[in-house]
PDB file of C-alpha atoms in Angstrom:
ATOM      1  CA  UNK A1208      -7.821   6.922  18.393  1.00 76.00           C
ATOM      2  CA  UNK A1209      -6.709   4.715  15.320  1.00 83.00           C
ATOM      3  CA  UNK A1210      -7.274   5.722  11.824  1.00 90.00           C
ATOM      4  CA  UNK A1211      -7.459   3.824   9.151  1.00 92.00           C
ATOM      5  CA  UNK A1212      -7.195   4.526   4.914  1.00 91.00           C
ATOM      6  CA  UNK A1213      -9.208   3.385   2.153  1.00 92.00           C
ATOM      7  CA  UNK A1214      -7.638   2.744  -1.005  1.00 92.00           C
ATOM      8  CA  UNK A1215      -9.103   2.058  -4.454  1.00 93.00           C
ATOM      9  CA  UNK A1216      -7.195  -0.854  -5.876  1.00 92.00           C
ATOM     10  CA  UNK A1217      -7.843   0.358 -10.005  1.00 91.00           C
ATOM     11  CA  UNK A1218      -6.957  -2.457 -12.491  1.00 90.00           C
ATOM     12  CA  UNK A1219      -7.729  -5.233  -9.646  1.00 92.00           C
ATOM     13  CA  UNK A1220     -10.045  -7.839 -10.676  1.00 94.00           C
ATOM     14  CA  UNK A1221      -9.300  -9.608  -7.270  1.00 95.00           C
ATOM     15  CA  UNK A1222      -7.211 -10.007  -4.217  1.00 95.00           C
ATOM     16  CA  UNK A1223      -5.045 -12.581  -6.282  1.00 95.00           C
ATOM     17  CA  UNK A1224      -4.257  -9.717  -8.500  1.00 94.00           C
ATOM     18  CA  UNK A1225      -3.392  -7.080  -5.909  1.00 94.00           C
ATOM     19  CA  UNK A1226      -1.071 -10.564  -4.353  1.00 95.00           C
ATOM     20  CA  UNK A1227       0.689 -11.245  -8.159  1.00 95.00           C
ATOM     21  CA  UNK A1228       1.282  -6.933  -8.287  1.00 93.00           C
ATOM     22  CA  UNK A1229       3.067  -6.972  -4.885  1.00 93.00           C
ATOM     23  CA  UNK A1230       4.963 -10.430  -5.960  1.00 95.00           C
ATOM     24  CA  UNK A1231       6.155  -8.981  -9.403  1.00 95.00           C
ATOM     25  CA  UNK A1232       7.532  -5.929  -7.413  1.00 94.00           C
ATOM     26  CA  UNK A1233       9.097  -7.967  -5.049  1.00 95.00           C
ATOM     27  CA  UNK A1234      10.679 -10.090  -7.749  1.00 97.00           C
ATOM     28  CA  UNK A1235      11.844  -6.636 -10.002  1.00 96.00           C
ATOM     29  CA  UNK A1236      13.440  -5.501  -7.092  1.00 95.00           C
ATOM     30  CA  UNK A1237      15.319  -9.008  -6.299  1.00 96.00           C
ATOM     31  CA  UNK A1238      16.541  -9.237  -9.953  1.00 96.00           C
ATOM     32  CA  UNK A1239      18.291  -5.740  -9.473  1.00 97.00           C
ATOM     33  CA  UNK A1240      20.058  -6.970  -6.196  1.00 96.00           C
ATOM     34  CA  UNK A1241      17.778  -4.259  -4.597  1.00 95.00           C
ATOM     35  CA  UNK A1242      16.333  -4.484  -1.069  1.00 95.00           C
ATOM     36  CA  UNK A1243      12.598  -5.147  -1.292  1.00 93.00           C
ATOM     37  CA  UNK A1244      10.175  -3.165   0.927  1.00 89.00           C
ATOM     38  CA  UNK A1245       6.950  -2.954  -0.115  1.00 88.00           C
ATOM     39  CA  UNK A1246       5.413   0.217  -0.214  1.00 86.00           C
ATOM     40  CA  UNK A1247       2.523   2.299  -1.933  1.00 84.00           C
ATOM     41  CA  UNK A1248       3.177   5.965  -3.577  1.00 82.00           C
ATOM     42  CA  UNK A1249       0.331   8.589  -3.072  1.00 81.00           C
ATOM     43  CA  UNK A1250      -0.406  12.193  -3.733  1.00 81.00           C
ATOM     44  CA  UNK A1251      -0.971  13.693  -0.644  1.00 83.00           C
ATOM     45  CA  UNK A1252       0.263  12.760   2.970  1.00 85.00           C
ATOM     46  CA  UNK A1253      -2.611  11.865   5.138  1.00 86.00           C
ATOM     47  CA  UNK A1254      -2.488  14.821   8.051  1.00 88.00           C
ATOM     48  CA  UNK A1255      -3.225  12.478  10.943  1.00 89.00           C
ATOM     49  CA  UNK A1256      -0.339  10.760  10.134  1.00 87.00           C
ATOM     50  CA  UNK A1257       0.950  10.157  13.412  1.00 87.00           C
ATOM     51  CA  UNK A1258      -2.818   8.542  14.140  1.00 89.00           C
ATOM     52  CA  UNK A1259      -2.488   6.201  11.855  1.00 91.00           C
ATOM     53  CA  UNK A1260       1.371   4.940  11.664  1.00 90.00           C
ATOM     54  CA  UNK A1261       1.940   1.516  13.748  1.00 86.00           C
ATOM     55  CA  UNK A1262      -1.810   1.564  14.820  1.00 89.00           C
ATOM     56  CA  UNK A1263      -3.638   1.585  11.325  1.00 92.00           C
ATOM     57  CA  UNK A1264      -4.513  -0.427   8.100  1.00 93.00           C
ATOM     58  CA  UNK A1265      -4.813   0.289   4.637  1.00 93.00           C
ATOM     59  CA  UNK A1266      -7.874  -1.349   3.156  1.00 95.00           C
ATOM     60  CA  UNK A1267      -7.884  -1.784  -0.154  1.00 95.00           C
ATOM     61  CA  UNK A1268     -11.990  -1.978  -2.352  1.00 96.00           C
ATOM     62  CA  UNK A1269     -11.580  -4.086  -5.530  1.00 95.00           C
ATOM     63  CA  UNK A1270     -14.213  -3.852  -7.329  1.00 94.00           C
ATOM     64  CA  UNK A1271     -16.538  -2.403  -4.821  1.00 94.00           C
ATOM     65  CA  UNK A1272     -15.489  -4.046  -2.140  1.00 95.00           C
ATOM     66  CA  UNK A1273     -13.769  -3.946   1.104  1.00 95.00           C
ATOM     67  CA  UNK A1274     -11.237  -6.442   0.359  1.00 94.00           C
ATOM     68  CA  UNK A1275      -7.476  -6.576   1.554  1.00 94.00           C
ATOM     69  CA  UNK A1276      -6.176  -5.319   4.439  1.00 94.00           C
ATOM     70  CA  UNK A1277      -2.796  -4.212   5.181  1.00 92.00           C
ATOM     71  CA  UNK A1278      -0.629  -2.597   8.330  1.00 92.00           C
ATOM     72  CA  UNK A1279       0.644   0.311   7.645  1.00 91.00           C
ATOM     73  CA  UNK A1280       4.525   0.901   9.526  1.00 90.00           C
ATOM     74  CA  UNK A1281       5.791   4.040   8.185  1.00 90.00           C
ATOM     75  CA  UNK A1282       4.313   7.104   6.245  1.00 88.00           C
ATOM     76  CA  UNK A1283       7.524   8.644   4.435  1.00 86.00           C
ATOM     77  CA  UNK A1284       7.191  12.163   2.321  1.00 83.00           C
ATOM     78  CA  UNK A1285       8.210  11.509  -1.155  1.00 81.00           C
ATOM     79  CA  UNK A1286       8.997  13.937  -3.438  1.00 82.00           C
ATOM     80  CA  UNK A1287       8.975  13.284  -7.515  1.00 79.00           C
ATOM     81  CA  UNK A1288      11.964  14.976  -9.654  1.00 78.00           C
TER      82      UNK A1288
END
């Protein structure tokens, strides 16, 4: 069965926004001569991972509502120093 996540996009007035976020990153990344894959950090890993990876979207509510959706390829542990 596919899963899905819901993600609260905070500081997003619109989809526009969440587009001119992803296209800053993109553009940070390029001016360091960095390889650009765009990604989203979270707290916890979901634990039906494997339900979710290659099958799954993230959907992202601005402002209420079910706005954006996005594939998700890869779920990768991440660990902050």
């Amino acid at each position: 069965m596919t899963l899905h996540l819901l993600k609260l996009c905070v500081g997003c007035e619109s989809i526009a926004d969440l587009e001119s976020w992803i296209e800053e990153t993109r553009l940070q990344y390029q001016r360091l001569g960095l390889p650009y894959r765009q990604f989203h950090t979270t707290r916890m890993i979901p634990k039906k991972m494997d339900e979710i990876v290659g099958q799954g979207s993230l959907y992202w509510v601005i402002k209420g509502w079910l706005s954006a959706r996005q594939r998700i390829e890869a779920i990768e542990p991440f660990t902050d120093t």
